[in-house]
Coordinates of C-alpha atoms and ligand atoms in Angstrom, one line a residue:
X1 CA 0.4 15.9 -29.2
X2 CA 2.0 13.2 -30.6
X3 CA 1.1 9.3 -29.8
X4 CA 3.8 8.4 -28.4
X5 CA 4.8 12.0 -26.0
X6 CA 2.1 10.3 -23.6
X7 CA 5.7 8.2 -22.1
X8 CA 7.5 11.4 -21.5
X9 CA 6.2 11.6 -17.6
X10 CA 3.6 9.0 -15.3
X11 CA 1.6 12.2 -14.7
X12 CA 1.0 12.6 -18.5
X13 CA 0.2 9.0 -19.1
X14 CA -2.0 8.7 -16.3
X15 CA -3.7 11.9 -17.2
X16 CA -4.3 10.0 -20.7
X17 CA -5.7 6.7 -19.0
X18 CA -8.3 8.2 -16.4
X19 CA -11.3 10.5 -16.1
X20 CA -10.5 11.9 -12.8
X21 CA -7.1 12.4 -10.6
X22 CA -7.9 13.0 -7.1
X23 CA -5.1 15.2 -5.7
X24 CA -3.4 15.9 -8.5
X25 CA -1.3 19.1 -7.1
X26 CA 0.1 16.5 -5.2
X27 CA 0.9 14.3 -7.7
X28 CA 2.5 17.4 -10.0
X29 CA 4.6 18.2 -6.8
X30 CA 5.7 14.7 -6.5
X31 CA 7.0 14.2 -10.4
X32 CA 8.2 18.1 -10.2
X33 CA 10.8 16.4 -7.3
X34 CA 11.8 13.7 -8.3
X35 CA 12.7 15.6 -11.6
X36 CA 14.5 18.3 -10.0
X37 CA 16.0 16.4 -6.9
X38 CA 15.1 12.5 -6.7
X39 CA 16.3 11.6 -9.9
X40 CA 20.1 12.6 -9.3
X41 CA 19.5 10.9 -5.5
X42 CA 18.3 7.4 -6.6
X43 CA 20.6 7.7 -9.5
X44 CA 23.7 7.7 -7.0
X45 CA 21.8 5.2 -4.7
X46 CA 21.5 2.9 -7.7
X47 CA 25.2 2.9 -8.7
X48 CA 26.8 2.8 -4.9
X49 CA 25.3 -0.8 -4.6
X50 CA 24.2 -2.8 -1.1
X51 CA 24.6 -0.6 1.8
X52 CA 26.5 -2.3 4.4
X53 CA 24.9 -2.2 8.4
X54 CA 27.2 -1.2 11.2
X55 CA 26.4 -3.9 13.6
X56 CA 28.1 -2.5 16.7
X57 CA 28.8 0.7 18.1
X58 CA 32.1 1.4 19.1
X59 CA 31.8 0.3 22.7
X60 CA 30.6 -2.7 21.5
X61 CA 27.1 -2.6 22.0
X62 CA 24.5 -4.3 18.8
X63 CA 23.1 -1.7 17.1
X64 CA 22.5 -2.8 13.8
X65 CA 22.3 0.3 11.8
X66 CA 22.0 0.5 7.8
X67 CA 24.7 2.7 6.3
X68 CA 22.8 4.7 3.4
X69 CA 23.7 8.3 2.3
X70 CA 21.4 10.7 4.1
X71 CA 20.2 11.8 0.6
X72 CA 18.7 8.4 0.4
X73 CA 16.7 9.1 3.8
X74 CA 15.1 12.7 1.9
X75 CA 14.0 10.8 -1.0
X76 CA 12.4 8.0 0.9
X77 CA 10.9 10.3 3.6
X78 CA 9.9 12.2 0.5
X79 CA 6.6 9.6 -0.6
X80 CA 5.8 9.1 3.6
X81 CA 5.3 12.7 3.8
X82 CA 3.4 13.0 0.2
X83 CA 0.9 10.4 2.0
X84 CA 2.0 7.1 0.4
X85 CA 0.9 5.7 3.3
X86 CA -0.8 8.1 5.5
X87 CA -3.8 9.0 3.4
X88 CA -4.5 5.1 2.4
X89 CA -6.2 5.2 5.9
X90 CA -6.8 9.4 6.6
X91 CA -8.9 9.5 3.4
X92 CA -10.5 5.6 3.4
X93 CA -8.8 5.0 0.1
X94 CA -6.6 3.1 -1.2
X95 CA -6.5 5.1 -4.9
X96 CA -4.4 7.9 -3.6
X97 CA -1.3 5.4 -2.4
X98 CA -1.3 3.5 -5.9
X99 CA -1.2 7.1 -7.6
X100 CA 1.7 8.4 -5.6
X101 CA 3.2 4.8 -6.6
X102 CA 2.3 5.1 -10.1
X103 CA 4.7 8.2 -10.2
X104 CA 7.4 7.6 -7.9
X105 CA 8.0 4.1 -9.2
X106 CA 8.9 6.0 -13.1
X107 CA 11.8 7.3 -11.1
X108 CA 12.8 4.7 -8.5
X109 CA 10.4 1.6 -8.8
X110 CA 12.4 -0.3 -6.0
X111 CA 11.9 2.4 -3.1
X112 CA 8.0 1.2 -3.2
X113 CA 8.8 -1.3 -1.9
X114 CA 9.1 0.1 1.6
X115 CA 5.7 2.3 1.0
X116 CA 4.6 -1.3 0.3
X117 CA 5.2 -3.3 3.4
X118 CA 4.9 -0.2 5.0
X119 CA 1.1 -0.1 3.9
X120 CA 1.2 -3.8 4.8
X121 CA 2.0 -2.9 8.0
X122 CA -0.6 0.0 9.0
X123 CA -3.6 -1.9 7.7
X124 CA -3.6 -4.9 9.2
X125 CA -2.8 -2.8 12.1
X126 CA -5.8 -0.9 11.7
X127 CA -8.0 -4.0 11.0
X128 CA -6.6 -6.6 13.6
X129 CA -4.3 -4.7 15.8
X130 CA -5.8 -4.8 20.0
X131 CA -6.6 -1.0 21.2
X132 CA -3.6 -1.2 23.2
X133 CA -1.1 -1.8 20.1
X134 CA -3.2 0.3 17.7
X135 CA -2.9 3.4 20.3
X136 CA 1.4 2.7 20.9
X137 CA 2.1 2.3 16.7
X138 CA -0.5 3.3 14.7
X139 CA 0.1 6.9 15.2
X140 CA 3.8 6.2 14.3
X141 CA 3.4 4.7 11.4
X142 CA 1.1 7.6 10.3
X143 CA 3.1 10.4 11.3
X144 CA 3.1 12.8 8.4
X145 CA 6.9 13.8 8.9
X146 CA 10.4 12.8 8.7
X147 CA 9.8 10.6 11.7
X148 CA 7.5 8.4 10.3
X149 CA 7.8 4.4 11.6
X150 CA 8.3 2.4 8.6
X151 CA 6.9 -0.8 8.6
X152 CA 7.8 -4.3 7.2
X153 CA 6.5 -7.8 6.2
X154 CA 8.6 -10.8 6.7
X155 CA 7.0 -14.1 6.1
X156 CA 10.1 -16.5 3.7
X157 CA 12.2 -18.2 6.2
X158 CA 15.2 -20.5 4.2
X159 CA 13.1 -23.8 3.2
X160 CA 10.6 -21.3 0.5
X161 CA 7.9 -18.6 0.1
X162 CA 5.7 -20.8 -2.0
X163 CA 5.1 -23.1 0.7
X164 CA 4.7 -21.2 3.8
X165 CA 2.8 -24.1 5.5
X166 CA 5.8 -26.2 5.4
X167 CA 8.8 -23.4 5.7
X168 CA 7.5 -20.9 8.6
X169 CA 9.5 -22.5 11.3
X170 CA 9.8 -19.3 13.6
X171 CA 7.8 -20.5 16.8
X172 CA 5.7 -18.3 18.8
X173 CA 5.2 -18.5 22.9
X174 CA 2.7 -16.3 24.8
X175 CA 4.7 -14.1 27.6
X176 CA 2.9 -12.0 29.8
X177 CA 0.6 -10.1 28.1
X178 CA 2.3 -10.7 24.8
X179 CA 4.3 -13.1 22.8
X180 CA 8.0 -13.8 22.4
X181 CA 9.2 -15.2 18.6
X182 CA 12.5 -17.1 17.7
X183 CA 13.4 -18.0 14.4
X184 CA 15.3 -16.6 11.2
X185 CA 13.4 -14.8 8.3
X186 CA 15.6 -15.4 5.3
X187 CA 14.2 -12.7 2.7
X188 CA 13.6 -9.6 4.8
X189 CA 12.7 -6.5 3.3
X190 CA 13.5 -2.9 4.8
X191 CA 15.3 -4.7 7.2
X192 CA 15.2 -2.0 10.8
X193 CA 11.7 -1.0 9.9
X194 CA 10.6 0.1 13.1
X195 CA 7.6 -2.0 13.3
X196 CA 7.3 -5.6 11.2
X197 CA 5.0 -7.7 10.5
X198 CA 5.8 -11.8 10.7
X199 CA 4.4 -15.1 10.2
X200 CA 5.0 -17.3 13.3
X201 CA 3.8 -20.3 14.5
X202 CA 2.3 -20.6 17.8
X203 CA 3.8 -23.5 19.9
X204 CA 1.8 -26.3 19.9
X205 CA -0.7 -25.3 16.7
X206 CA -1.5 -27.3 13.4
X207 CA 1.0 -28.0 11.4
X208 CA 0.7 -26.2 7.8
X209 CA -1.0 -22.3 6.6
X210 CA -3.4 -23.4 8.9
X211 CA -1.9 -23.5 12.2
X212 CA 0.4 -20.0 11.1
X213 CA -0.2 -16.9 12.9
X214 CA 0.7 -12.9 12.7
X215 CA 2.6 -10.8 14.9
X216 CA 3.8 -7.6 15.4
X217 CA 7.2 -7.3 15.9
X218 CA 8.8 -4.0 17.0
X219 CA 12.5 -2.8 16.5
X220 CA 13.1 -2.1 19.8
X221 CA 12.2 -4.1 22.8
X222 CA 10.1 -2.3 26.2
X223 CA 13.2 -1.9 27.9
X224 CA 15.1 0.2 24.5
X225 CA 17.5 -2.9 23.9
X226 CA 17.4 -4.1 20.1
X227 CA 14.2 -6.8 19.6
X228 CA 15.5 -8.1 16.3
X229 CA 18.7 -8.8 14.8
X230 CA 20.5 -8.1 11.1
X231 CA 22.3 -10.9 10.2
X232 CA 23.5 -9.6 6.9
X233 CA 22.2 -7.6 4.0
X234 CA 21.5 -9.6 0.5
X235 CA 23.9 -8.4 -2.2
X236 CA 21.5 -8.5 -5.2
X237 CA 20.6 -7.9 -8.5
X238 CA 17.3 -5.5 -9.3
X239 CA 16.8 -2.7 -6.7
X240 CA 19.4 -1.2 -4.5
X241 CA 16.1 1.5 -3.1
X242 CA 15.5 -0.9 -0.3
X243 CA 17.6 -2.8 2.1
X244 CA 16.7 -6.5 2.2
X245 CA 18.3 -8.8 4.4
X246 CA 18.2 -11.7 7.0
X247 CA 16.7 -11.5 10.3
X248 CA 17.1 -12.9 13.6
X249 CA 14.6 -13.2 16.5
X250 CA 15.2 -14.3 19.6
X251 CA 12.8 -14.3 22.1
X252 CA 11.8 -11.0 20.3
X253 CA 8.6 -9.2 21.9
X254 CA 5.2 -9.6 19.8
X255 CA 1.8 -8.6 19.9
X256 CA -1.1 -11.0 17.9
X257 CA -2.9 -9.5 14.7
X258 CA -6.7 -11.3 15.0
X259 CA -6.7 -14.5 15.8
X260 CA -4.1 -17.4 16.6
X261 CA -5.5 -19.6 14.0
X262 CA -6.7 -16.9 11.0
X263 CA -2.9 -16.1 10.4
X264 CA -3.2 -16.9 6.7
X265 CA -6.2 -15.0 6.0
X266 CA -3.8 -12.2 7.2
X267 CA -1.0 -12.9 5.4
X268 CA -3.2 -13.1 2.5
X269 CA -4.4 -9.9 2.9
X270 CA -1.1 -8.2 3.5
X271 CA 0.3 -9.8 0.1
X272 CA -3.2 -8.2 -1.7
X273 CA -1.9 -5.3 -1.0
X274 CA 1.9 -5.8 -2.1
X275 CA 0.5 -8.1 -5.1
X276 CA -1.8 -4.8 -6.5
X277 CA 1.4 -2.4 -5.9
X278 CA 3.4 -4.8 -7.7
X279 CA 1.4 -4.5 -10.6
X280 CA 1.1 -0.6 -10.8
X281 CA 4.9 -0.3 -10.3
X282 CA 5.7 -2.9 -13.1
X283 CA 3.8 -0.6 -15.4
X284 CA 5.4 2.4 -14.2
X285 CA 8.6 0.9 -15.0
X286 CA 7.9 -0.5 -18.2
X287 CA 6.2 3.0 -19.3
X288 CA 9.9 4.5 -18.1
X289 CA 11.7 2.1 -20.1
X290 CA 10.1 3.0 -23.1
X291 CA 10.3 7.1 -22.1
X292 CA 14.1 6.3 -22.1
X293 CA 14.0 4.3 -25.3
X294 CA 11.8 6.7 -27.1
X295 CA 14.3 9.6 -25.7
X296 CA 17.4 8.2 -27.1
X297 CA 15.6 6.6 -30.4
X298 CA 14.6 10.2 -31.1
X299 CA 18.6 11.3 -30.7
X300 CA 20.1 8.3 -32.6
X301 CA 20.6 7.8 -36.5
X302 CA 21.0 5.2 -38.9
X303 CA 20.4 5.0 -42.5
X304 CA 19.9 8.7 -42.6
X305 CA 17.0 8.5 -40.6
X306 CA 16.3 9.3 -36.5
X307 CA 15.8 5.4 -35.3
X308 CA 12.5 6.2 -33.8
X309 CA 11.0 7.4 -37.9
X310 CA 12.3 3.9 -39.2
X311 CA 9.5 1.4 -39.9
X312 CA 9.7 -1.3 -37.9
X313 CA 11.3 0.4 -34.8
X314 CA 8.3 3.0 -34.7
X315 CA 5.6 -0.2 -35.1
X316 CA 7.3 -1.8 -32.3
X317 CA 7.1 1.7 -30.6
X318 CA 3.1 1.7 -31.3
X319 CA 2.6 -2.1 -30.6
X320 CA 4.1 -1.6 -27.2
X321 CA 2.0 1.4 -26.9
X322 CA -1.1 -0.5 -26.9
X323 CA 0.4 -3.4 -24.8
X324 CA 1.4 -0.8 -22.1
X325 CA -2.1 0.9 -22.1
X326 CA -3.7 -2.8 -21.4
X327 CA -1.6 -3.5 -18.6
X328 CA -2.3 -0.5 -17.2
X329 CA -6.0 -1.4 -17.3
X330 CA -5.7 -4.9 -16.0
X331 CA -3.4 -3.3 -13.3
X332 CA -5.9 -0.6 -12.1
X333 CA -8.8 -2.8 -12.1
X334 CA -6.8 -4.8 -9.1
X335 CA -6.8 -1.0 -7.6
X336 CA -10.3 -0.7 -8.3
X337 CA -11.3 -3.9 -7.1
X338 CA -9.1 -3.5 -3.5
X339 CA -10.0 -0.4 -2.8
X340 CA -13.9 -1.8 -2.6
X341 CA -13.0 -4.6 -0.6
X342 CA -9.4 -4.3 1.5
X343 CA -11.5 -3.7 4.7
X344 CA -13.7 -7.2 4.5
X345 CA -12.5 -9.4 7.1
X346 CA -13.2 -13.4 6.3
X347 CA -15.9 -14.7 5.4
X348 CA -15.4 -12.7 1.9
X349 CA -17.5 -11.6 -0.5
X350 CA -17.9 -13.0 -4.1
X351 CA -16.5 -9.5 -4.9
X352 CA -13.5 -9.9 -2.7
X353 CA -13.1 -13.4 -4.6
X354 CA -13.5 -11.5 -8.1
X355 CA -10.6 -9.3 -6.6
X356 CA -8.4 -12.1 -6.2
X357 CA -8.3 -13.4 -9.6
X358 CA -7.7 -10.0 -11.1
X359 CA -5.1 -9.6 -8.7
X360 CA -2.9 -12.6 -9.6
X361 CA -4.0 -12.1 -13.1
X362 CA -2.5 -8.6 -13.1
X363 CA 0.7 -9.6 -10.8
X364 CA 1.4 -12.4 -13.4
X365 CA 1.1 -10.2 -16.7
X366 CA 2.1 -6.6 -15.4
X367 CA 5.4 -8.3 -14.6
X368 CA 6.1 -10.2 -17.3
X369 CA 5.1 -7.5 -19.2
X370 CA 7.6 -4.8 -17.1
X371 CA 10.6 -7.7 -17.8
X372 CA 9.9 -8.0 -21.4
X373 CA 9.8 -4.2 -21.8
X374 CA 13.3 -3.6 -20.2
X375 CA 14.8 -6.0 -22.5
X376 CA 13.6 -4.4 -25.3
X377 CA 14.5 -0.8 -24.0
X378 CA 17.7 -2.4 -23.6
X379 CA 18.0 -3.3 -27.4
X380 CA 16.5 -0.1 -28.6
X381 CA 20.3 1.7 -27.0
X382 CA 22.0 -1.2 -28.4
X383 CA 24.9 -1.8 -26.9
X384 CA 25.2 1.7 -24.6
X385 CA 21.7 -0.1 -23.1
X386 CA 24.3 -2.6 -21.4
X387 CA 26.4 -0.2 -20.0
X388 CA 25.6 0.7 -16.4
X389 CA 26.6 4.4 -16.9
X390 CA 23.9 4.9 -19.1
X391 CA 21.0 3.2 -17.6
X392 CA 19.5 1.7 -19.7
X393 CA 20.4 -1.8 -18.1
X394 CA 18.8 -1.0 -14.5
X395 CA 15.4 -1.2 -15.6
X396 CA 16.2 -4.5 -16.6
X397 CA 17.7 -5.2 -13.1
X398 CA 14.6 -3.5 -11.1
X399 CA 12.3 -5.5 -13.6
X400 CA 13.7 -9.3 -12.6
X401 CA 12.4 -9.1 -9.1
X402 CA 9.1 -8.0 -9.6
X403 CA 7.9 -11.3 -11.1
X404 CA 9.8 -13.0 -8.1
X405 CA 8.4 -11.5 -4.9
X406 CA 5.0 -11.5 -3.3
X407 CA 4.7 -14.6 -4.9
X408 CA 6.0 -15.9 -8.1
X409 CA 4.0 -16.5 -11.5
X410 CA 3.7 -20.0 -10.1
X411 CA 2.2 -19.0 -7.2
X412 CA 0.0 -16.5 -9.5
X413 CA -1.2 -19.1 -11.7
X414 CA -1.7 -21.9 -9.0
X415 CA -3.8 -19.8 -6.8
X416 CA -5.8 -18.2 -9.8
X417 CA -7.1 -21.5 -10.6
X418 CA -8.0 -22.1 -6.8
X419 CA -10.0 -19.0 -6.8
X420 CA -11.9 -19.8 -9.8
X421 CA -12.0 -23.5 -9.1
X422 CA -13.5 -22.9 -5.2
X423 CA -15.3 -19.8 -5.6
X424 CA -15.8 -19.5 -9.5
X425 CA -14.2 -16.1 -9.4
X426 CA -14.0 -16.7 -13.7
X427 CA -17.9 -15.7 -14.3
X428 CA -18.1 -12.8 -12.0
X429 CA -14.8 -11.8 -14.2
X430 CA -16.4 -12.7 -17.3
X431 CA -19.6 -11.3 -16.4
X432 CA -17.7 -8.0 -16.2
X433 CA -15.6 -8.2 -19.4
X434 CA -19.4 -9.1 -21.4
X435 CA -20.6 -5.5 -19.7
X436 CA -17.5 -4.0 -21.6
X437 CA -18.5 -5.5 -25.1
X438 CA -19.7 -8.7 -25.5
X439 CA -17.5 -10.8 -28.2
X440 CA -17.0 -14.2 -30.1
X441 CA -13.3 -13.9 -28.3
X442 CA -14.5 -13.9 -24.7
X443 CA -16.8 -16.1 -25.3
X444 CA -13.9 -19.1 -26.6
X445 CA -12.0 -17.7 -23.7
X446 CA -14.5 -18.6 -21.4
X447 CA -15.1 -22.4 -22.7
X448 CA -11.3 -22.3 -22.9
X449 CA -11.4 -21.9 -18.7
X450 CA -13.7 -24.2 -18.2
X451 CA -12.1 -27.1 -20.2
X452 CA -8.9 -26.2 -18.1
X453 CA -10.9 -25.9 -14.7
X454 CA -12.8 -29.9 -15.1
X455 CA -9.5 -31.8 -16.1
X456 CA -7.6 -33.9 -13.7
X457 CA -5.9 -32.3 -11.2
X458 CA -2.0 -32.9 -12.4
X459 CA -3.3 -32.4 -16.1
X460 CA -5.0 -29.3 -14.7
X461 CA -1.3 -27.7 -13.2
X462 CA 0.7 -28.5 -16.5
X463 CA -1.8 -27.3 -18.6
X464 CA -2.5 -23.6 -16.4
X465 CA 0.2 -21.4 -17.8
X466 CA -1.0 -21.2 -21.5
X467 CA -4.6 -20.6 -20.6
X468 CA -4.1 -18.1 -17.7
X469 CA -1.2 -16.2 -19.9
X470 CA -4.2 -16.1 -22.5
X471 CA -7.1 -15.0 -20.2
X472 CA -4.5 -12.3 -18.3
X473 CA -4.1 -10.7 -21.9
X474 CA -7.5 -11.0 -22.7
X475 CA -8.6 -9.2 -19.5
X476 CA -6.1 -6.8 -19.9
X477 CA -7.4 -6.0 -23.9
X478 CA -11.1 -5.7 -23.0
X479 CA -10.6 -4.0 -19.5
X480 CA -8.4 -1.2 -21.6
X481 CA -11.6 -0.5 -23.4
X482 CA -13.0 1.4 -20.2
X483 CA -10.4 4.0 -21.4
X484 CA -9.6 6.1 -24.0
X485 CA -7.8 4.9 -27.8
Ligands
FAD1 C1 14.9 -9.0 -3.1 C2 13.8 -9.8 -2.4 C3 13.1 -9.3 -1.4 C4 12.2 -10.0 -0.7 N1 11.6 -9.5 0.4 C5 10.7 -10.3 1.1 C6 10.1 -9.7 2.3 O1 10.3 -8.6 2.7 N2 9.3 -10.5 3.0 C7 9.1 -11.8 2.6 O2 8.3 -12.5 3.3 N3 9.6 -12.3 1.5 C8 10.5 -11.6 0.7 N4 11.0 -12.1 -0.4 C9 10.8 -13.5 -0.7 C10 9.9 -13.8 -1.9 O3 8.6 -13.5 -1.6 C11 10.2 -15.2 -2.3 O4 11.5 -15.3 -2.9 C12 9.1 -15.8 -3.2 O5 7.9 -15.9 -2.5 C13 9.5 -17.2 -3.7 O6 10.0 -18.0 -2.6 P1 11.4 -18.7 -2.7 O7 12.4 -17.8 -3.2 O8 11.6 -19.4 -1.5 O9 11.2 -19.8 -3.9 P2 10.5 -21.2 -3.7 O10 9.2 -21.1 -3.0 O11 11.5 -22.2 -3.1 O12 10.2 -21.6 -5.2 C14 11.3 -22.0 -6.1 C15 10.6 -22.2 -7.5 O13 9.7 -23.3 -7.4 C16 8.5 -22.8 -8.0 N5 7.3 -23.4 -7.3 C17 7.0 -23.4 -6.0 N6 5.8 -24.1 -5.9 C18 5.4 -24.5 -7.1 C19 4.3 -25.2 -7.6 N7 3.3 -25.7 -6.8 N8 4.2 -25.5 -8.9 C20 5.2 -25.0 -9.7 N9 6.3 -24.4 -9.3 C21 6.4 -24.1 -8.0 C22 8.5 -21.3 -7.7 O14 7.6 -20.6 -8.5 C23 9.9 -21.0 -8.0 O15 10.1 -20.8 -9.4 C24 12.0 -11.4 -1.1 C25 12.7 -11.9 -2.2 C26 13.6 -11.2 -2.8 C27 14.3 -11.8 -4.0

């Protein structure tokens, strides 16, 4: 086989990276659809742009229904019924759920996102949720056919998602033997999910992450009347595989997830989750960008020659190779890592801290890495790569959010250096990396950390991007070593 025919399908690269695949029939059944069916589906999704919702039925009453083709209900019901969600919690593992992402996303990265906050939904759920609310959703969210519950996670109200301490201003009051929510979330993902999940803060708490608390917020009041509003759906660029929009609740019926004051150890959590899927789709998509770039550089002449046998096109080809291969690593060490560790509750482990840092190291790099990739897919079709009919240019689009949501690279880098500053997260990681092969490189990558870690703290933030970008590749090289060359 040649080098580079490892691109030409997820299964087939992640065949190349790992020892063992559990369920792989499943995974071959996945990729066999989406050639056969999902491609033409999401294709058609892509190009007909933002749905639109129908906010009232014809006799006037609010229903708030989003308008997509039906087809785009089969491929989305497609991954629920595969077990993108169900078997996370059936089989006690998260590495089944980040495989079925791993191939879907090659095809459609954006319709993870509603595995993802779906996820983000059930295991909180499953960890926090009272008997009485795990018994009424947990079973629908689990459902292993078409009429699965999809969940949701909406914490970014207008004033930021950096700062949820200062911009949560939906307030929550106790009712009965529940709670009622009012406030607006601004960036709201698979907007009429049955079931959400949203940060609140109860009346009267601390102001800050600290006084923030998580609810469960169904679709549908106890009395069948709509709990939650649509206000609008956000025409965007990057993916058109999951409707986000603004939401309204007023007075809308909630049930607590753990305690009234441990809301951000939830939210947290939740964003682990989205922050590891994050990662594995970025690679996904930055392994399909380069499938479509090798396919047409292996179509295309110049100078006599197919594009893809030129020189420096093929070394680029080969470079990016390699660079793919090590995000992949970084990225599935975050797998690895959550998948020991995504039922702790606080206090953590040191493990669960480890976890962290790998995690925003691989959110940061995977999707830098998955933007930079598009761009140069885009270049290797020159200038068909910018027309939309040929697309090329939408892995470009899908690629610009990924470094945007669950948290940007700010957020990634800021809160890497907390974890290594408070809990020293940086030796368990290079502990591990020594195991590897020890080397003269990690070693000045280490002292390189710790000069970072004891300088002022405004010297410290101005200074973290260089050093982080550098330990993030780093990681990424030696952790690739686990696999094969
Ligand atoms: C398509 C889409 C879907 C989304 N879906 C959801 C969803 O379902 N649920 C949900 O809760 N959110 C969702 N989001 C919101 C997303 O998580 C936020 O956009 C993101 O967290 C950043 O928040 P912000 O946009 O308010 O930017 P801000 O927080 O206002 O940040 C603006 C800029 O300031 C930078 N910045 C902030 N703090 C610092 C700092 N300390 N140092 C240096 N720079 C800093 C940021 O990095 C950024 O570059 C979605 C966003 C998009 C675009």
């Amino acid at each position: 086989m040649e080098l580079l025919d490892i691109l030409r399908s997820p299964l087939c690269f992640l065949q190349s990276r790992l020892p063992t695949i559990p369920h792989l029939d499943v995974l071959t059944a996945e990729q066999d659809w989406w050639k056969t069916e999902g491609v033409a589906i999401s294709g058609t999704i892509d190009r007909g742009g933002t749905p639109w919702v129908r906010m009232f039925d014809r006799w006037g009453k609010r229903i708030d229904e989003i308008l997509y083709p039906r087809e785009y209900q089969s491929m989305l019901r497609k991954g629920y019924r595969s077990g993108v969600v169900w078997r996370a919690l059936e089989e006690n593992s998260l590495i089944p759920t980040y495989l079925l992402m791993y191939t879907i996303s090659f095809y459609d990265p954006g319709v993870c996102c509603p595995y993802t906050v779906s996820l983000g939904t059930a295991v909180p759920l499953a960890k926090y949720g009272s008997a009485e609310a795990q018994a009424r959703f947990l079973p629908e969210l689990l459902r292993k056919d078409d009429s699965v519950w999809q969940g949701a996670t909406w914490m970014t109200e207008i004033g930021g998602g950096s700062d949820l301490g200062a911009a949560v201003s939906t307030i929550a009051r106790p009712a009965g033997d529940g709670w009622r929510l009012t406030g607006d979330k601004y960036f709201a993902s698979n907007a009429a999910a049955e079931l959400a999940v949203a940060a609140a803060r109860p009346e009267g708490a601390s102001p800050g992450v600290r006084g923030l608390a998580v609810f469960l917020v169904p679709r549908y009041c106890k009395d069948g009347s709509l709990n939650y509003f649509i206000r609008r759906l956000k025409d965007k660029i990057a993916t058109r595989s999951v409707p986000t929009g603004e939401v309204e609740l007023r007075d809308s019926e909630a049930y607590l997830l753990g305690a009234a004051d441990a809301g951000i150890y939830l939210i947290l959590e939740v964003l682990n989750l989205s922050r590891v899927a994050n990662s594995v789709v970025s690679v996904a998509l930055a392994q399909r960008a380069m499938a479509d770039a090798l396919a047409y550089a292996e179509c295309r002449t110049a100078f006599g020659k197919r594009i893809v046998d030129l020189p420096l096109l093929r070394r680029q080809f080969e470079d990016r190779l390699r660079t793919l291969r090590s995000a992949f690593a970084l990225a599935w060490e975050s797998v690895r890592l959550l998948d020991q560790v995504w039922m702790e509750r606080p206090p953590y482990s040191d493990r669960y801290h480890l976890f962290r840092l790998v995690a925003h190291l691989a959110k940061y790099w995977t999707a830098e890495c998955a933007a930079d990739t598009a761009k140069w897919a885009m270049e290797v079709h020159g200038g068909l790569g910018t027309l939309a009919e040929f697309g090329a240019e939408r892995w470009l689009r899908e690629a610009m959010i990924l470094a945007i949501w669950e948290g940007t690279p700010h957020r990634q880098i800021l809160d890497g250096l907390e974890v290594m500053e408070r809990k020293q997260a940086h030796k368990m990681l290079f502990a591990q990396l020594t195991e590897i092969a020890p080397s003269g490189e990690l070693r000045e990558m280490e002292s390189e950390v710790q000069r970072l870690l004891s300088l002022p703290p405004e010297q410290k933030e101005a200074e973290a991007e260089g050093v982080f970008r550098r330990l993030a590749v780093c990681a990424a090289d030696q952790l690739s070593r686990k696999y094969p060359q």
